[in-house]
């Protein structure tokens, strides 16, 4: 399984780099374009290729056609990773994140280039504009890659794949807005858990696991009833993935996650973990959370204090139970699909990786 995943990651990584070069070739001689493309290649060079792996798992569950360079699942995996790059560029800008995968976030990189070159105007505005435009460029290139993948399959498969892609790209934008909106709403212990779970589903859970899994199966020609069954696998697994990601956003090690410790706390992320803590907090604990969460200047000592409060409220244990229950739900649904043994093994391995990672 590990060898298969590593081999796929290499195929997809190579294709992503090629796609960005190929689809922008008419413009590479223009002054300044290389700055944009270089930022894109750096951003796209890292990552777990998780979405591409689930897409390939969906493909191999319904066809014996090999996964090779230029095949439909690799092109679709490239499209997913390019779309993810766009989402990261935009997300880091909206969150004010300084780093991504241990390197400066796109808007910070481009602001630094502005300063280093002694250009006119505000470096931060230039960096923000560059991040928005790089994200837009990657969205365009991802769409081209998806179209190339669809041309390699039959008409029915192409239609189902396009419907899945369109749903995914629309839902991510909606989910992102729900996330942004949640961070400016008044604190409420009554409905914050339900609201946070809604954001998890529409911003990340379906996009990270369900849609890639269904996309690969759709390209392979899986019928609609099979796609519906895969959705019942993918959604709970995606929720488990994002819930675990929220744990790493508070308790993860910076040298592994590539982001400062407690970054989600500085950004004021209204996660399920935070919502559970507010629901279980006493007055003093609630006041501490509301006073500190969302402060960009949180020190390491402040982060340590908030971690202690999160644990003391019982939120961390309750949150872990949610992670475990969603993972179990997804695995149970997977067991009921009756997939070929190799496909079942691959998907089971991917599912367990979702909540066993450190980054």
Coordinates of C-alpha atoms in Angstrom, one line a residue:
X1 CA 0.0 0.0 0.0
X2 CA 2.8 2.4 0.9
X3 CA 4.7 1.7 -2.3
X4 CA 1.5 2.2 -4.3
X5 CA 0.8 5.5 -2.6
X6 CA 4.3 6.7 -3.1
X7 CA 4.3 5.8 -6.7
X8 CA 1.1 7.6 -7.3
X9 CA 2.4 10.6 -5.5
X10 CA 5.3 10.8 -7.8
X11 CA 3.1 10.5 -10.9
X12 CA 0.7 13.2 -9.7
X13 CA 3.5 15.5 -8.5
X14 CA 5.2 15.2 -11.9
X15 CA 2.0 15.8 -13.7
X16 CA 1.1 18.9 -11.6
X17 CA 4.4 20.5 -12.4
X18 CA 4.0 19.7 -16.1
X19 CA 0.4 20.9 -16.2
X20 CA 1.3 24.3 -14.8
X21 CA 4.1 24.7 -17.3
X22 CA 2.1 23.4 -20.3
X23 CA -1.1 25.4 -19.7
X24 CA 0.8 28.7 -19.1
X25 CA 3.3 28.3 -21.9
X26 CA 1.8 31.1 -24.1
X27 CA 2.6 33.6 -21.4
X28 CA 5.9 32.5 -19.9
X29 CA 7.9 35.0 -22.0
X30 CA 6.1 37.9 -20.5
X31 CA 8.0 39.9 -17.9
X32 CA 6.9 39.0 -14.3
X33 CA 5.0 35.8 -15.1
X34 CA 7.8 33.6 -13.9
X35 CA 7.4 35.2 -10.4
X36 CA 3.8 33.9 -10.3
X37 CA 4.7 30.5 -11.7
X38 CA 7.6 30.0 -9.3
X39 CA 5.3 30.8 -6.3
X40 CA 2.9 28.2 -7.7
X41 CA 5.5 25.5 -8.3
X42 CA 6.8 26.0 -4.7
X43 CA 3.3 25.8 -3.2
X44 CA 2.4 22.7 -5.3
X45 CA 5.6 20.9 -4.6
X46 CA 4.5 19.8 -1.1
X47 CA 1.6 18.0 0.4
X48 CA 0.4 14.4 1.0
X49 CA -1.5 14.0 -2.4
X50 CA -4.4 12.7 -0.2
X51 CA -7.1 13.7 -2.7
X52 CA -5.3 12.1 -5.6
X53 CA -4.9 8.9 -3.6
X54 CA -8.7 8.7 -2.9
X55 CA -9.4 9.5 -6.5
X56 CA -7.2 6.6 -7.6
X57 CA -8.7 4.3 -5.0
X58 CA -12.2 5.1 -6.5
X59 CA -10.8 4.4 -10.0
X60 CA -9.2 1.1 -9.2
X61 CA -12.3 -0.2 -7.4
X62 CA -14.2 -0.2 -10.7
X63 CA -11.7 -0.8 -13.4
X64 CA -8.6 -2.9 -14.1
X65 CA -7.2 -0.1 -16.4
X66 CA -3.7 0.7 -15.1
X67 CA -2.8 3.9 -13.4
X68 CA 0.0 5.4 -15.5
X69 CA 1.4 8.8 -16.4
X70 CA -1.3 10.5 -18.5
X71 CA -4.1 8.2 -17.4
X72 CA -7.5 9.6 -16.3
X73 CA -6.9 9.1 -12.6
X74 CA -3.5 10.8 -12.7
X75 CA -4.9 13.7 -14.7
X76 CA -7.8 14.0 -12.3
X77 CA -5.4 13.7 -9.3
X78 CA -3.5 16.6 -10.8
X79 CA -6.7 18.6 -11.2
X80 CA -7.5 18.0 -7.5
X81 CA -4.0 19.0 -6.3
X82 CA -4.1 22.1 -8.5
X83 CA -7.5 23.0 -7.0
X84 CA -6.1 22.4 -3.6
X85 CA -3.2 24.7 -4.3
X86 CA -5.7 27.5 -5.2
X87 CA -7.6 26.8 -2.0
X88 CA -4.5 27.1 0.1
X89 CA -3.3 30.3 -1.5
X90 CA -6.7 31.9 -0.9
X91 CA -7.2 30.3 2.5
X92 CA -3.8 31.5 3.9
X93 CA -4.5 35.0 2.7
X94 CA -8.0 35.1 4.4
X95 CA -6.6 33.6 7.6
X96 CA -3.5 35.8 7.7
X97 CA -1.3 32.7 7.9
X98 CA 2.4 33.4 7.7
X99 CA 3.6 29.9 6.7
X100 CA 2.5 26.9 4.7
X101 CA 4.4 23.6 4.9
X102 CA 7.2 25.3 6.6
X103 CA 7.6 28.0 3.9
X104 CA 6.2 31.5 3.7
X105 CA 2.6 31.6 2.6
X106 CA 2.1 32.8 -1.0
X107 CA 1.0 36.3 0.1
X108 CA 4.0 36.7 2.4
X109 CA 6.4 35.4 -0.2
X110 CA 5.2 37.9 -2.8
X111 CA 5.1 40.7 -0.3
X112 CA 8.8 39.9 0.5
X113 CA 9.6 40.0 -3.2
X114 CA 8.0 43.4 -3.5
X115 CA 10.2 44.7 -0.6
X116 CA 13.4 43.0 -1.9
X117 CA 12.9 44.6 -5.3
X118 CA 12.2 48.1 -3.9
X119 CA 9.0 48.4 -5.8
X120 CA 6.5 51.2 -5.3
X121 CA 3.4 50.9 -3.1
X122 CA 2.4 48.6 -0.3
X123 CA 4.1 45.2 -0.1
X124 CA 1.2 43.6 1.7
X125 CA -1.3 44.7 -0.9
X126 CA 0.9 43.4 -3.6
X127 CA 1.3 40.1 -1.8
X128 CA -2.5 39.8 -1.3
X129 CA -3.2 40.5 -5.0
X130 CA -0.5 38.0 -6.0
X131 CA -2.1 35.3 -3.8
X132 CA -5.5 35.9 -5.2
X133 CA -4.3 35.8 -8.8
X134 CA -2.2 32.7 -8.3
X135 CA -5.2 31.0 -6.8
X136 CA -7.3 32.1 -9.8
X137 CA -4.6 30.8 -12.2
X138 CA -4.5 27.4 -10.4
X139 CA -8.3 27.1 -10.6
X140 CA -8.1 27.7 -14.3
X141 CA -5.3 25.1 -14.8
X142 CA -7.2 22.6 -12.6
X143 CA -10.2 22.9 -14.8
X144 CA -8.2 22.2 -17.9
X145 CA -6.7 19.1 -16.3
X146 CA -10.1 17.8 -15.4
X147 CA -11.3 18.2 -18.9
X148 CA -8.3 16.3 -20.2
X149 CA -9.2 13.4 -17.8
X150 CA -12.8 13.4 -18.9
X151 CA -11.8 13.1 -22.6
X152 CA -10.2 9.7 -21.8
X153 CA -13.4 8.0 -20.6
X154 CA -16.8 7.2 -22.0
X155 CA -19.7 9.7 -22.3
X156 CA -21.6 8.5 -19.2
X157 CA -18.5 8.4 -17.1
X158 CA -17.5 11.9 -18.3
X159 CA -20.9 13.4 -17.4
X160 CA -20.9 11.8 -13.9
X161 CA -17.3 13.0 -13.3
X162 CA -18.2 16.5 -14.4
X163 CA -21.2 16.6 -12.1
X164 CA -19.0 15.6 -9.2
X165 CA -16.3 18.1 -10.0
X166 CA -18.8 21.0 -10.4
X167 CA -20.5 20.1 -7.1
X168 CA -17.1 20.0 -5.3
X169 CA -15.8 23.3 -6.6
X170 CA -19.0 25.1 -5.8
X171 CA -19.3 23.6 -2.4
X172 CA -15.7 24.5 -1.3
X173 CA -16.4 28.2 -2.0
X174 CA -19.7 28.0 0.0
X175 CA -18.0 26.1 2.8
X176 CA -15.1 28.6 2.9
X177 CA -17.6 31.5 3.3
X178 CA -19.4 29.6 6.1
X179 CA -16.0 29.2 7.8
X180 CA -15.2 32.9 7.5
X181 CA -18.7 33.9 8.6
X182 CA -18.5 31.7 11.7
X183 CA -15.5 33.5 13.0
X184 CA -17.3 36.8 13.3
X185 CA -20.5 35.6 14.9
X186 CA -21.2 36.2 18.6
X187 CA -20.1 33.4 20.9
X188 CA -22.8 30.9 21.5
X189 CA -22.4 27.6 23.4
X190 CA -25.9 26.4 22.3
X191 CA -25.4 26.1 18.5
X192 CA -21.6 26.4 17.9
X193 CA -21.0 22.6 17.8
X194 CA -23.7 22.0 15.1
X195 CA -22.5 25.1 13.2
X196 CA -18.9 23.9 13.3
X197 CA -19.8 20.5 12.1
X198 CA -21.7 22.0 9.2
X199 CA -18.6 24.0 8.2
X200 CA -16.5 20.9 8.5
X201 CA -18.7 19.0 6.1
X202 CA -19.0 21.7 3.4
X203 CA -15.6 23.2 3.5
X204 CA -13.4 20.2 3.9
X205 CA -14.8 16.8 4.6
X206 CA -16.6 16.1 1.4
X207 CA -13.9 17.9 -0.7
X208 CA -11.0 16.0 1.0
X209 CA -12.3 12.5 0.8
X210 CA -15.9 12.0 -0.5
X211 CA -15.7 14.0 -3.8
X212 CA -12.2 12.7 -4.8
X213 CA -13.3 9.1 -4.1
X214 CA -16.5 9.5 -6.1
X215 CA -14.7 11.3 -8.9
X216 CA -12.3 8.5 -9.5
X217 CA -15.1 5.9 -9.5
X218 CA -17.2 8.1 -11.8
X219 CA -14.3 8.3 -14.3
X220 CA -14.0 4.5 -14.1
X221 CA -17.6 4.1 -15.2
X222 CA -19.2 3.2 -11.8
X223 CA -23.0 3.5 -11.9
X224 CA -24.9 6.0 -9.8
X225 CA -25.9 3.6 -7.1
X226 CA -22.3 2.7 -6.5
X227 CA -21.4 6.4 -6.3
X228 CA -24.1 6.9 -3.7
X229 CA -22.6 4.0 -1.7
X230 CA -19.2 5.6 -1.9
X231 CA -20.5 8.9 -0.6
X232 CA -21.7 7.0 2.5
X233 CA -18.1 5.9 3.0
X234 CA -16.4 9.2 2.1
X235 CA -18.4 11.7 4.1
X236 CA -17.7 10.3 7.6
X237 CA -14.1 9.6 6.7
X238 CA -13.8 13.2 5.5
X239 CA -15.2 14.5 8.8
X240 CA -12.8 12.3 10.8
X241 CA -10.0 13.8 8.6
X242 CA -10.9 17.4 9.3
X243 CA -11.6 16.8 13.0
X244 CA -8.1 15.4 13.3
X245 CA -6.7 18.3 11.4
X246 CA -8.2 20.6 13.9
X247 CA -6.4 18.7 16.7
X248 CA -3.1 19.2 14.8
X249 CA -4.0 22.9 14.5
X250 CA -3.8 23.2 18.2
X251 CA -1.5 20.4 19.5
X252 CA 0.6 19.7 16.4
X253 CA 4.4 20.1 16.4
X254 CA 5.4 23.0 14.2
X255 CA 8.4 21.2 12.7
X256 CA 6.0 18.5 11.5
X257 CA 2.9 20.5 10.5
X258 CA 4.9 23.4 8.9
X259 CA 2.8 26.0 10.8
X260 CA 3.4 27.7 14.1
X261 CA 2.1 26.0 17.2
X262 CA -1.5 26.9 18.0
X263 CA -2.1 28.7 14.7
X264 CA -5.8 27.9 14.7
X265 CA -6.1 29.6 18.1
X266 CA -4.5 32.8 16.8
X267 CA -6.7 32.7 13.7
X268 CA -9.8 32.3 15.8
X269 CA -11.0 29.2 14.1
X270 CA -14.4 28.2 15.3
X271 CA -13.6 24.5 15.3
X272 CA -15.7 21.6 16.7
X273 CA -12.9 21.3 19.3
X274 CA -13.4 24.9 20.5
X275 CA -17.2 24.6 20.4
X276 CA -17.1 21.5 22.6
X277 CA -14.8 23.3 25.0
X278 CA -17.1 26.3 25.2
X279 CA -20.1 24.0 25.8
X280 CA -18.3 22.2 28.7
X281 CA -16.5 25.2 30.2
X282 CA -17.2 26.9 33.5
X283 CA -17.4 30.7 33.6
X284 CA -13.7 31.2 34.2
X285 CA -12.7 28.8 31.4
X286 CA -15.1 30.3 29.0
X287 CA -13.9 33.8 29.7
X288 CA -10.3 32.7 29.1
X289 CA -11.2 31.1 25.8
X290 CA -13.2 34.1 24.6
X291 CA -10.5 36.5 25.7
X292 CA -7.6 34.8 24.0
X293 CA -8.9 32.9 20.9
X294 CA -8.5 35.0 17.8
X295 CA -5.6 37.1 19.1
X296 CA -2.8 37.1 16.4
X297 CA -0.2 38.0 19.1
X298 CA -0.7 34.9 21.2
X299 CA 2.6 33.9 22.9
X300 CA 3.7 30.3 23.4
X301 CA 2.6 30.7 27.0
X302 CA -0.8 31.8 25.9
X303 CA -1.1 28.8 23.6
X304 CA -0.1 26.5 26.4
X305 CA -2.8 28.0 28.7
X306 CA -5.5 27.5 26.0
X307 CA -4.4 23.9 25.5
X308 CA -4.7 23.3 29.2
X309 CA -8.2 24.8 29.2
X310 CA -9.3 22.7 26.2
X311 CA -8.2 19.6 28.0
X312 CA -9.7 20.6 31.4
X313 CA -13.1 21.1 29.9
X314 CA -13.2 17.5 28.6
X315 CA -13.3 18.8 25.0
X316 CA -10.2 16.9 23.8
X317 CA -11.6 13.6 25.0
X318 CA -15.0 14.2 23.6
X319 CA -13.5 15.4 20.3
X320 CA -11.4 12.2 20.0
X321 CA -14.6 10.2 20.5
X322 CA -16.1 12.0 17.5
X323 CA -13.0 11.3 15.4
X324 CA -13.2 7.6 16.3
X325 CA -16.9 7.3 15.7
X326 CA -16.7 8.9 12.2
X327 CA -13.8 6.8 11.3
X328 CA -15.6 3.7 12.4
X329 CA -18.8 4.7 10.5
X330 CA -16.8 5.1 7.3
X331 CA -15.0 1.8 7.7
X332 CA -18.2 0.0 8.4
X333 CA -19.8 1.5 5.2
X334 CA -16.7 0.4 3.3
X335 CA -16.9 -3.1 4.6
X336 CA -20.5 -3.3 3.3
X337 CA -19.5 -2.3 -0.3
X338 CA -18.2 -5.7 -1.3
X339 CA -15.3 -4.2 -3.2
X340 CA -12.4 -6.4 -4.6
X341 CA -9.9 -7.3 -1.9
X342 CA -7.1 -5.1 -3.2
X343 CA -9.4 -2.1 -3.5
X344 CA -10.8 -2.7 0.0
X345 CA -7.3 -3.0 1.4
X346 CA -6.2 0.3 -0.3
X347 CA -9.2 2.2 0.9
X348 CA -8.9 0.8 4.4
X349 CA -5.2 1.8 4.6
X350 CA -6.0 5.3 3.3
X351 CA -8.9 5.7 5.8
X352 CA -6.7 4.8 8.8
X353 CA -4.0 7.2 7.6
X354 CA -6.4 10.0 7.9
X355 CA -6.3 10.1 11.7
X356 CA -2.8 8.6 12.2
X357 CA -0.9 11.4 10.7
X358 CA 1.2 14.1 12.4
X359 CA 0.7 16.7 9.7

